[in-house]
Short mmCIF file of C-alpha atoms in Angstrom, two decimals:
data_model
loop_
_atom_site.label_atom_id
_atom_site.label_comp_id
_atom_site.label_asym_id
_atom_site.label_seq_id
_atom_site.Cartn_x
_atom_site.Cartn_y
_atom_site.Cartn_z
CA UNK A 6 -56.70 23.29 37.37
CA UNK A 7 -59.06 21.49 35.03
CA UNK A 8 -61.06 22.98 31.76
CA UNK A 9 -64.34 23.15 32.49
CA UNK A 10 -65.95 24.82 29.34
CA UNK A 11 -65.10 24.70 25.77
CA UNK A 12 -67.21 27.62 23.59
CA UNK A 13 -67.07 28.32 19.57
CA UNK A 14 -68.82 31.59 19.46
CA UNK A 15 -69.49 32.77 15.95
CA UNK A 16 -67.68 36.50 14.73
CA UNK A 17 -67.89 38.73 11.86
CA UNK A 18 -64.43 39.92 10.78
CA UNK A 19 -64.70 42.78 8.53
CA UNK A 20 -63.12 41.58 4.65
CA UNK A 21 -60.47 43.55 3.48
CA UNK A 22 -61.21 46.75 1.30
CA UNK A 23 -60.65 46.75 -1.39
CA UNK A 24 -60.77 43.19 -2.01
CA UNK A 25 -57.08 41.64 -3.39
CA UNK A 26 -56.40 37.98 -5.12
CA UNK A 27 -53.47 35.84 -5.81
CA UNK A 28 -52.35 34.30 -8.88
CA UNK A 29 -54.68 33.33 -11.48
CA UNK A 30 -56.91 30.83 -10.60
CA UNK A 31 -56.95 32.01 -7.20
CA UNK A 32 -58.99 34.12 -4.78
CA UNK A 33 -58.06 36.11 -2.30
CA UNK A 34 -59.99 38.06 0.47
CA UNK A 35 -63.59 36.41 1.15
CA UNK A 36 -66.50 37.88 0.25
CA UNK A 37 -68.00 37.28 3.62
CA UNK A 38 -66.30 38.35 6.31
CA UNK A 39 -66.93 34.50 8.39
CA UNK A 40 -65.33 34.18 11.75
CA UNK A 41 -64.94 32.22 14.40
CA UNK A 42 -63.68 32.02 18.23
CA UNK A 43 -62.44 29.01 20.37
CA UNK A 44 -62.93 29.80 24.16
CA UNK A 45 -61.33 27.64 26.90
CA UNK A 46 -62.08 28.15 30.82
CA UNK A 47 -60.95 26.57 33.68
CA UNK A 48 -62.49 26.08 37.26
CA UNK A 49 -59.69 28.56 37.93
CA UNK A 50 -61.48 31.62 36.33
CA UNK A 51 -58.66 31.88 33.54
CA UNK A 52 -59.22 31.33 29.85
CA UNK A 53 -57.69 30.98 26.35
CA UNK A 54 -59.07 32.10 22.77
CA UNK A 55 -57.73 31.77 19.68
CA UNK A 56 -59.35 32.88 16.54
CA UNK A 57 -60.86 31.24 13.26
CA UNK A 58 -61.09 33.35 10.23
CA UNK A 59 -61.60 31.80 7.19
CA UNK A 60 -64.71 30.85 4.78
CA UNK A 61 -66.43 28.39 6.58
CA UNK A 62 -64.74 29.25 9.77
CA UNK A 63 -68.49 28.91 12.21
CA UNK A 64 -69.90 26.04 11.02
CA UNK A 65 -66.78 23.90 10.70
CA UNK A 66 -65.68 25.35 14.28
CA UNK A 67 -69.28 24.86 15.62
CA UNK A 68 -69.29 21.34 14.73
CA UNK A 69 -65.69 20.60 15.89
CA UNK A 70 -66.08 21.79 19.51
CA UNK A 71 -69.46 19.87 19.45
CA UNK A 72 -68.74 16.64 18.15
CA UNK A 73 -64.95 16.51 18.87
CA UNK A 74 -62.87 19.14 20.86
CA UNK A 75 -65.86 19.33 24.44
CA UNK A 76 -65.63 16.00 24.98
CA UNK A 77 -61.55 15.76 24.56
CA UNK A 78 -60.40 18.75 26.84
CA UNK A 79 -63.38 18.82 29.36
CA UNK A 80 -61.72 17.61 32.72
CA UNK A 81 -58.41 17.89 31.02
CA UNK A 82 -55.07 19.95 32.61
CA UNK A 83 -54.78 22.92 30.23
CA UNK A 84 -51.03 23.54 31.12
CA UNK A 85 -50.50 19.51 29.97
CA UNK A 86 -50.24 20.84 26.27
CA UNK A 87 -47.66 18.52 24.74
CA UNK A 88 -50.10 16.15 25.70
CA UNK A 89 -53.29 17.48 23.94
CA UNK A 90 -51.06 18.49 21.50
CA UNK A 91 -50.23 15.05 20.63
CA UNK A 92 -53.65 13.95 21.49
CA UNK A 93 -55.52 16.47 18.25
CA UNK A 94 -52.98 14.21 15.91
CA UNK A 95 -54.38 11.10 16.96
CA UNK A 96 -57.93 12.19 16.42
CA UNK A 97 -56.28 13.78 12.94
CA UNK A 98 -55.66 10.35 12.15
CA UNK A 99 -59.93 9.57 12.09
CA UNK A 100 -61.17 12.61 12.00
CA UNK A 101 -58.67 14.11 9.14
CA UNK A 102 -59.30 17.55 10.67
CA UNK A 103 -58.69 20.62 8.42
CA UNK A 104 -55.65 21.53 8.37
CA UNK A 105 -56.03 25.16 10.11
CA UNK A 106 -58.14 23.58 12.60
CA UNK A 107 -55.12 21.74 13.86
CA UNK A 108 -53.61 24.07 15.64
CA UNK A 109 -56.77 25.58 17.22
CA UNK A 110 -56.55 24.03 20.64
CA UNK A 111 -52.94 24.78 21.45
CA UNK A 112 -52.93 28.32 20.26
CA UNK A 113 -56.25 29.09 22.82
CA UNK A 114 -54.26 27.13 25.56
CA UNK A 115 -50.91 28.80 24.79
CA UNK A 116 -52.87 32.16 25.36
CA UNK A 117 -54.40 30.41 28.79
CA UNK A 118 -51.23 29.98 29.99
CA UNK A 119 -49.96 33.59 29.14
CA UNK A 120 -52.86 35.15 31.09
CA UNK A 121 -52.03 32.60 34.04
CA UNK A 122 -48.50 33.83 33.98
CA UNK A 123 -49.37 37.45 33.06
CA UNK A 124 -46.37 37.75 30.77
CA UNK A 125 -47.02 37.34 26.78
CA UNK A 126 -47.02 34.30 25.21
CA UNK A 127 -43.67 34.67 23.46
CA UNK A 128 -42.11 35.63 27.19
CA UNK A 129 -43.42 32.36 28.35
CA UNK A 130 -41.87 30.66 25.32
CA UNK A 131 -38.53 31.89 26.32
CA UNK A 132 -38.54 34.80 24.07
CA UNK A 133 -35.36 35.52 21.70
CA UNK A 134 -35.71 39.09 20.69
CA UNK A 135 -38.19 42.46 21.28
CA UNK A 136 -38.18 43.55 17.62
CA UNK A 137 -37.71 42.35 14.05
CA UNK A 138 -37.97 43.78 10.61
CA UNK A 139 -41.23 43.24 8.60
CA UNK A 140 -40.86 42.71 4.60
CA UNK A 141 -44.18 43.58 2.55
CA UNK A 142 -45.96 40.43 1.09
CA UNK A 143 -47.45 41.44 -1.90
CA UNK A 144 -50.82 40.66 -3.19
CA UNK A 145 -51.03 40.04 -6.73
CA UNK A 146 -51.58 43.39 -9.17
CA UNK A 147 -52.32 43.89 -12.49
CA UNK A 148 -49.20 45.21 -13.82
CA UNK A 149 -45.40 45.22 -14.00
CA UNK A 150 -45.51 49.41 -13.10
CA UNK A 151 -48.45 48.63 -10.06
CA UNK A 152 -45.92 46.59 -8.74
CA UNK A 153 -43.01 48.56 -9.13
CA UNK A 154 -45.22 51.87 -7.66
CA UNK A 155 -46.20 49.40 -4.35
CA UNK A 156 -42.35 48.68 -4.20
CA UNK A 157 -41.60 51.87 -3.96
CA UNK A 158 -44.30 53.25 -1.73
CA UNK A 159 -43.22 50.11 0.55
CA UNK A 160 -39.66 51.34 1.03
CA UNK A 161 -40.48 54.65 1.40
CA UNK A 162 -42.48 53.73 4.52
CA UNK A 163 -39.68 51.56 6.00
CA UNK A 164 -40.92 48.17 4.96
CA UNK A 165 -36.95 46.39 4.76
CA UNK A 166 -37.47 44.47 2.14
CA UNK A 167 -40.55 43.22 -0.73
CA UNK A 168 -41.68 39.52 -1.53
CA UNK A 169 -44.12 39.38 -4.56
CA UNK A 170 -46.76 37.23 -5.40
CA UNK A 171 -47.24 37.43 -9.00
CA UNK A 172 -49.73 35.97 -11.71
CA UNK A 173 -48.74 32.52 -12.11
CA UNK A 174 -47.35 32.43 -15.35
CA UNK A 175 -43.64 31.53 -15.30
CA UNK A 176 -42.40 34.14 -17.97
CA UNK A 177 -44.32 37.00 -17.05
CA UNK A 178 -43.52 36.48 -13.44
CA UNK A 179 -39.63 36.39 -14.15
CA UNK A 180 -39.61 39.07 -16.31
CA UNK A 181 -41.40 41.16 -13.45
CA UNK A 182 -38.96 39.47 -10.73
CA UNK A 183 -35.76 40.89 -12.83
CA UNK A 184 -38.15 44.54 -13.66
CA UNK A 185 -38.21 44.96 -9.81
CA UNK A 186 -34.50 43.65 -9.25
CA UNK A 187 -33.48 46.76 -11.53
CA UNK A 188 -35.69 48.58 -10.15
CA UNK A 189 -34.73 48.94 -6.31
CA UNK A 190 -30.69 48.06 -6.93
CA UNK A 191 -28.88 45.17 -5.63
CA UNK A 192 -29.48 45.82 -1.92
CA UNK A 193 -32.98 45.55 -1.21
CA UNK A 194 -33.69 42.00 0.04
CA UNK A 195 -36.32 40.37 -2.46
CA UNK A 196 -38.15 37.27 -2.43
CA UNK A 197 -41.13 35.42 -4.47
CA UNK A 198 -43.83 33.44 -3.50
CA UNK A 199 -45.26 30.66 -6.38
CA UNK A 200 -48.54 30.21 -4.38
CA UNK A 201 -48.18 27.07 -5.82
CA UNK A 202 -49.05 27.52 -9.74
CA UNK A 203 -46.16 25.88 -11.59
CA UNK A 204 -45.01 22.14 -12.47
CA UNK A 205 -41.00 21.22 -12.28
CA UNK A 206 -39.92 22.59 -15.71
CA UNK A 207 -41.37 26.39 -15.22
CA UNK A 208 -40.75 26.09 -11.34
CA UNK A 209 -37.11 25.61 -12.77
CA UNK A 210 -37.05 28.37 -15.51
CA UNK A 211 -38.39 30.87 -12.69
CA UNK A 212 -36.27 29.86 -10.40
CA UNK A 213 -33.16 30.44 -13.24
CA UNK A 214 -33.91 34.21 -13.11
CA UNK A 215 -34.52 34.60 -9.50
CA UNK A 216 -30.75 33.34 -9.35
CA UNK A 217 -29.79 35.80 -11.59
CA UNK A 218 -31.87 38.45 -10.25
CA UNK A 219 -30.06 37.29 -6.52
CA UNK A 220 -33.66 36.78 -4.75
CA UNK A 221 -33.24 36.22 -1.24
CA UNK A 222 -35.57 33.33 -1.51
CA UNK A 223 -37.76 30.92 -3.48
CA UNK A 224 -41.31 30.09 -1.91
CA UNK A 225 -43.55 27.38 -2.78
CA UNK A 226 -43.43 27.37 -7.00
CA UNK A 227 -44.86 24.03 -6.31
CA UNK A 228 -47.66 22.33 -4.66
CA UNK A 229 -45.80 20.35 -1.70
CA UNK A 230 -47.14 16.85 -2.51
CA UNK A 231 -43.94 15.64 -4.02
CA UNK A 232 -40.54 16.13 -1.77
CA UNK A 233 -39.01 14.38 -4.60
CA UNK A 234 -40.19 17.48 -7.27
CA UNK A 235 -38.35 20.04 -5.14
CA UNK A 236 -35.25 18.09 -4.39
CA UNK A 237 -34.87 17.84 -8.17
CA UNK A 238 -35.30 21.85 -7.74
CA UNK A 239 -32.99 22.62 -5.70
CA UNK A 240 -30.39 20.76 -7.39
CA UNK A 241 -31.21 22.86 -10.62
CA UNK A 242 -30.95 26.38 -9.78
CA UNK A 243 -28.78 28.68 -7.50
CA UNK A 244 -31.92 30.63 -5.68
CA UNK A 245 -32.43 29.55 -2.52
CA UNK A 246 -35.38 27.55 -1.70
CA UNK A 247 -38.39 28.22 1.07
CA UNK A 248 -40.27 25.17 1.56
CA UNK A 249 -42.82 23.29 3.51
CA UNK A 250 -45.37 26.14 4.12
CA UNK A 251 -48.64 24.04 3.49
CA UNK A 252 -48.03 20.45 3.71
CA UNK A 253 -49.29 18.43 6.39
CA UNK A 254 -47.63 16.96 9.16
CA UNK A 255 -46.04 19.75 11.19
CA UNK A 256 -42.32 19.05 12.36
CA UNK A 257 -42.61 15.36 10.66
CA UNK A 258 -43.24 16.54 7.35
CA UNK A 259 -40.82 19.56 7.56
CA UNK A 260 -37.92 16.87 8.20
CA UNK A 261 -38.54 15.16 4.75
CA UNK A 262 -37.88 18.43 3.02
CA UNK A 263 -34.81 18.90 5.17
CA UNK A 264 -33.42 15.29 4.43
CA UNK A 265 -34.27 15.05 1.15
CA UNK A 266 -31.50 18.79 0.52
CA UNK A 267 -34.69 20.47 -0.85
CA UNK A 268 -34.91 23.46 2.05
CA UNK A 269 -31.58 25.23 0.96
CA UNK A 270 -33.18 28.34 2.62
CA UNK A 271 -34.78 26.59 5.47
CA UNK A 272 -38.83 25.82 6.02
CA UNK A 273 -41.56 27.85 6.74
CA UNK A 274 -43.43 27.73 10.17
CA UNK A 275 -46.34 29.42 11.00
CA UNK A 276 -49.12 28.97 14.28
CA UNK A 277 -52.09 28.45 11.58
CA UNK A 278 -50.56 25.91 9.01
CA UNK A 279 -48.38 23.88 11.16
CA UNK A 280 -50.10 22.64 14.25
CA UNK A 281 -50.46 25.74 16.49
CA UNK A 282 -47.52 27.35 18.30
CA UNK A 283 -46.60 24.12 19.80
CA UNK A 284 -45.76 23.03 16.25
CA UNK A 285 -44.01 25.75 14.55
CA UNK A 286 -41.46 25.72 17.90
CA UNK A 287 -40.65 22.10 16.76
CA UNK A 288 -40.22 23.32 13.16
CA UNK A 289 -38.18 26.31 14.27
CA UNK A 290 -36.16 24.22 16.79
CA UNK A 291 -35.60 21.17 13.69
CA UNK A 292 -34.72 23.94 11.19
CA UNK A 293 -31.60 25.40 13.74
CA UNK A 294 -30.04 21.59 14.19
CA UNK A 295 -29.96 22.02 10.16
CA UNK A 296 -28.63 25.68 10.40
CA UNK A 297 -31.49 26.41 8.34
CA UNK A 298 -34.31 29.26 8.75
CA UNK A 299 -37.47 29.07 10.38
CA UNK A 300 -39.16 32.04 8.40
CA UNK A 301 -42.72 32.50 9.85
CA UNK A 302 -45.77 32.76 7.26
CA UNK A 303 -48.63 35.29 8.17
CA UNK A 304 -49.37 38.37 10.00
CA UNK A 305 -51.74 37.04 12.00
CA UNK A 306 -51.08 38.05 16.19
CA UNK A 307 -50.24 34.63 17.27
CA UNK A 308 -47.11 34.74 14.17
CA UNK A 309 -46.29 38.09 16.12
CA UNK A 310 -45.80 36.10 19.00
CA UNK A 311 -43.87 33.44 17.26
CA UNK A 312 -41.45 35.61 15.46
CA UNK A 313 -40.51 36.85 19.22
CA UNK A 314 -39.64 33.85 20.51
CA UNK A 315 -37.38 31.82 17.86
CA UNK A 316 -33.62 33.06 16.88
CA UNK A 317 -33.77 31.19 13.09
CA UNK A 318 -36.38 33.66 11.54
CA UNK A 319 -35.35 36.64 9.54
CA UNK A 320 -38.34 38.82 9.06
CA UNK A 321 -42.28 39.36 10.23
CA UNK A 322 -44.17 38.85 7.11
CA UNK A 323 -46.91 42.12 6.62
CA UNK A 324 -49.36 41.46 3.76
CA UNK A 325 -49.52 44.76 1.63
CA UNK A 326 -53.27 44.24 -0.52
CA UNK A 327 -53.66 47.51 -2.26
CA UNK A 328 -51.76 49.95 -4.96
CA UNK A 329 -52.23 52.41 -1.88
CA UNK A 330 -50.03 51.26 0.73
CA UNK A 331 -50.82 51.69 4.20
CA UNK A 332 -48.38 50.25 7.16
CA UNK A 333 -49.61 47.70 8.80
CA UNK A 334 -50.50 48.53 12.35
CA UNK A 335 -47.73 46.71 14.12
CA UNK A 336 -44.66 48.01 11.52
CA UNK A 337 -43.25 51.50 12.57
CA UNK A 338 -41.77 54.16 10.09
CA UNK A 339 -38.50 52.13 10.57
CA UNK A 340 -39.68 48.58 9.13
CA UNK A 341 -39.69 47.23 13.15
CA UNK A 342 -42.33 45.16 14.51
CA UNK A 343 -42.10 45.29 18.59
CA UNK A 344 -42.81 42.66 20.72
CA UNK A 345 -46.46 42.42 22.57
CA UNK A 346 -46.34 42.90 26.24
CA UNK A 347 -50.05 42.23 27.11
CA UNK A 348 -50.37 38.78 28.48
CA UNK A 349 -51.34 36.21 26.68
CA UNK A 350 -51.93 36.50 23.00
CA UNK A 351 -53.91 39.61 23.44
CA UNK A 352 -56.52 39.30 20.52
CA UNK A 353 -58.18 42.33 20.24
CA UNK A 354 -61.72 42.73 22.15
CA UNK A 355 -63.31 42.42 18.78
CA UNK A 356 -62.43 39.08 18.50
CA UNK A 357 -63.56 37.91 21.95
CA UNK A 358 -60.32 38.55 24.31
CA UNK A 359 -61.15 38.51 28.09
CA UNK A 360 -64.09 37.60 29.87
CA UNK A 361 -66.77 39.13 28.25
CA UNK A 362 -67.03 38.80 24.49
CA UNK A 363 -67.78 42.30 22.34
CA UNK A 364 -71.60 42.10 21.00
CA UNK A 365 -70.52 41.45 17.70
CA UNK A 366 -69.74 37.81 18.77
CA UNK A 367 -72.75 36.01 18.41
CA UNK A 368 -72.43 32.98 20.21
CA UNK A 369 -73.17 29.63 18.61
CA UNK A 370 -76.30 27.38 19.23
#
């Protein structure tokens, strides 16, 4: 079997109403609503997709399959994916490819193989469990009471447990981390994401009332440039630490956090920040030699997959953007997210799944 075609077709995926942000100083849901799809066929008549949906998402994919990916995988085995895999990092080395873009190819050939198999993608990975709780990611609202209304409305509908993204400013933030810690008793698991928005000395005072406050975990207070920066941080305060969600490098990069004693939670892995599926296994699979968790970041339907298939994650992570929550699609009224059984990766028809894409794809020129 041998790819024969590879397609970016351009999509429009509806923004999220009503728009949400992050922390001060950054945005949240795009204003457009830009989309992408990479398709992969094979002189066998079976295919792989995997979606693109980010700002930019058509033009950067449209020039990537044109100038790069066609001329890289045309002729190519599509079930040889370790060695494409390795293949997109040596062109990463030129071409310093965007990040999400990374994991682009192996997703839509992960998929490829599912459909060959006709199992789901997570089956074909081995597949570890058929169900796992879902905590709600917050977005970032305006007050300490919207948040403590969302965490409430959460629990109500099942959600086992809250993570909060807050407003970036370190005493504010703990002083709503230890509101919501009173709020829901000692039993609900809680967690905070930085996004990023702090230097060592806040990153430390936050992370001194999460302790108190017993937070399950501590996620990114830091931008991940310096390894150094959060091994000082995790010698400093008791709350355990969540690491590696954003840096580059995949598995490779992961390891630095892990030798350097700054993951005392464990790392994150994820399909669309850490080199496809193909690299958050080797993240998941580095994390359990450690003992550590592999805790996988996003919602998106390959992350469904991924959460399936790997024993070291704890939770599927279901992003919760307004004061009027509404369960996610894939979380039932007990907190459980099921496994998929369609084969493949199953992205919805929408988003150009099977052989004939919906007419809102409009294919690129």
């Amino acid at each position: 079997m041998k790819i024969t075609h590879v397609e970016s077709h351009r999509i429009h995926v509806p923004p999220t109403e009503p728009p949400f942000h992050w922390r001060d100083g950054l945005s949240g849901s795009p204003a457009t609503g830009d989309g992408a799809v990479l398709r992969i066929g094979t002189d066998a008549g079976v295919e792989g997709v995997a979606l693109f949906a980010r700002p930019g998402a058509g033009v950067m994919l449209d020039d990537l399959v044109d100038r790069v990916f066609r001329d890289e995988l045309v002729g190519q085995d599509p079930l040889r994916r370790e060695w494409i895999w390795h293949r997109m990092w040596e062109l990463d080395r030129i071409q310093e490819l965007p990040l999400p873009t990374l994991g682009l190819v192996d997703i839509a050939l992960w998929d490829l193989a599912g459909r060959l198999y006709d199992q789901p993608v997570w089956q074909v990975l081995g597949g570890y469990r058929d169900k796992i709780p879902a905590y709600a990611s917050t977005s970032t609202f305006d007050s300490t009471s919207e948040f403590l209304d969302v965490a409430d409305q959460c629990l109500k509908l099942g959600y086992r447990g809250v993570k909060l993204h807050a407003w970036g400013d370190a005493r504010r933030d703990a002083a709503l981390c230890v509101a919501l810690r009173e709020h829901v008793g000692p039993d609900v698991p809680l967690m905070y994401d930085g996004s990023a928005g702090f230097d060592l000395p806040d990153a430390v005072y936050l992370g001194s009332a999460l302790s108190e406050a017993d937070y399950l975990w501590y996620e990114e207070p830091m931008r991940e440039f310096s390894v150094t920066a959060y091994r000082q941080l995790a010698r400093l305060v008791r709350v355990p630490l969540l690491v590696a969600e954003t840096s580059d490098g995949s598995h490779m990069n992961s390891g630095d956090f892990i030798a350097a004693g700054a993951a005392t939670f464990g790392v994150r892995t994820g399909t669309t920040l850490r080199g496809g599926i193909t690299g958050a296994m080797r993240i998941a699979h580095l994390a359990d030699a450690y003992r550590l968790r592999a805790e996988v970041h996003g919602s998106d339907i390959p992350n469904h997959h991924l959460c399936m298939a790997i024993p070291n994650t704890t939770y599927y992570e279901s992003l919760v953007t307004s004061t009027s929550v509404r369960r996610e699609r894939h979380v039932d009224a007990e907190g459980l997210v099921h496994a998929p059984t369609s084969p493949g990766i199953a992205l919805p028809a929408e988003f150009g799944y099977g052989a004939t894409l919906s007419p809102y794809v409009e294919r690129a020129a």
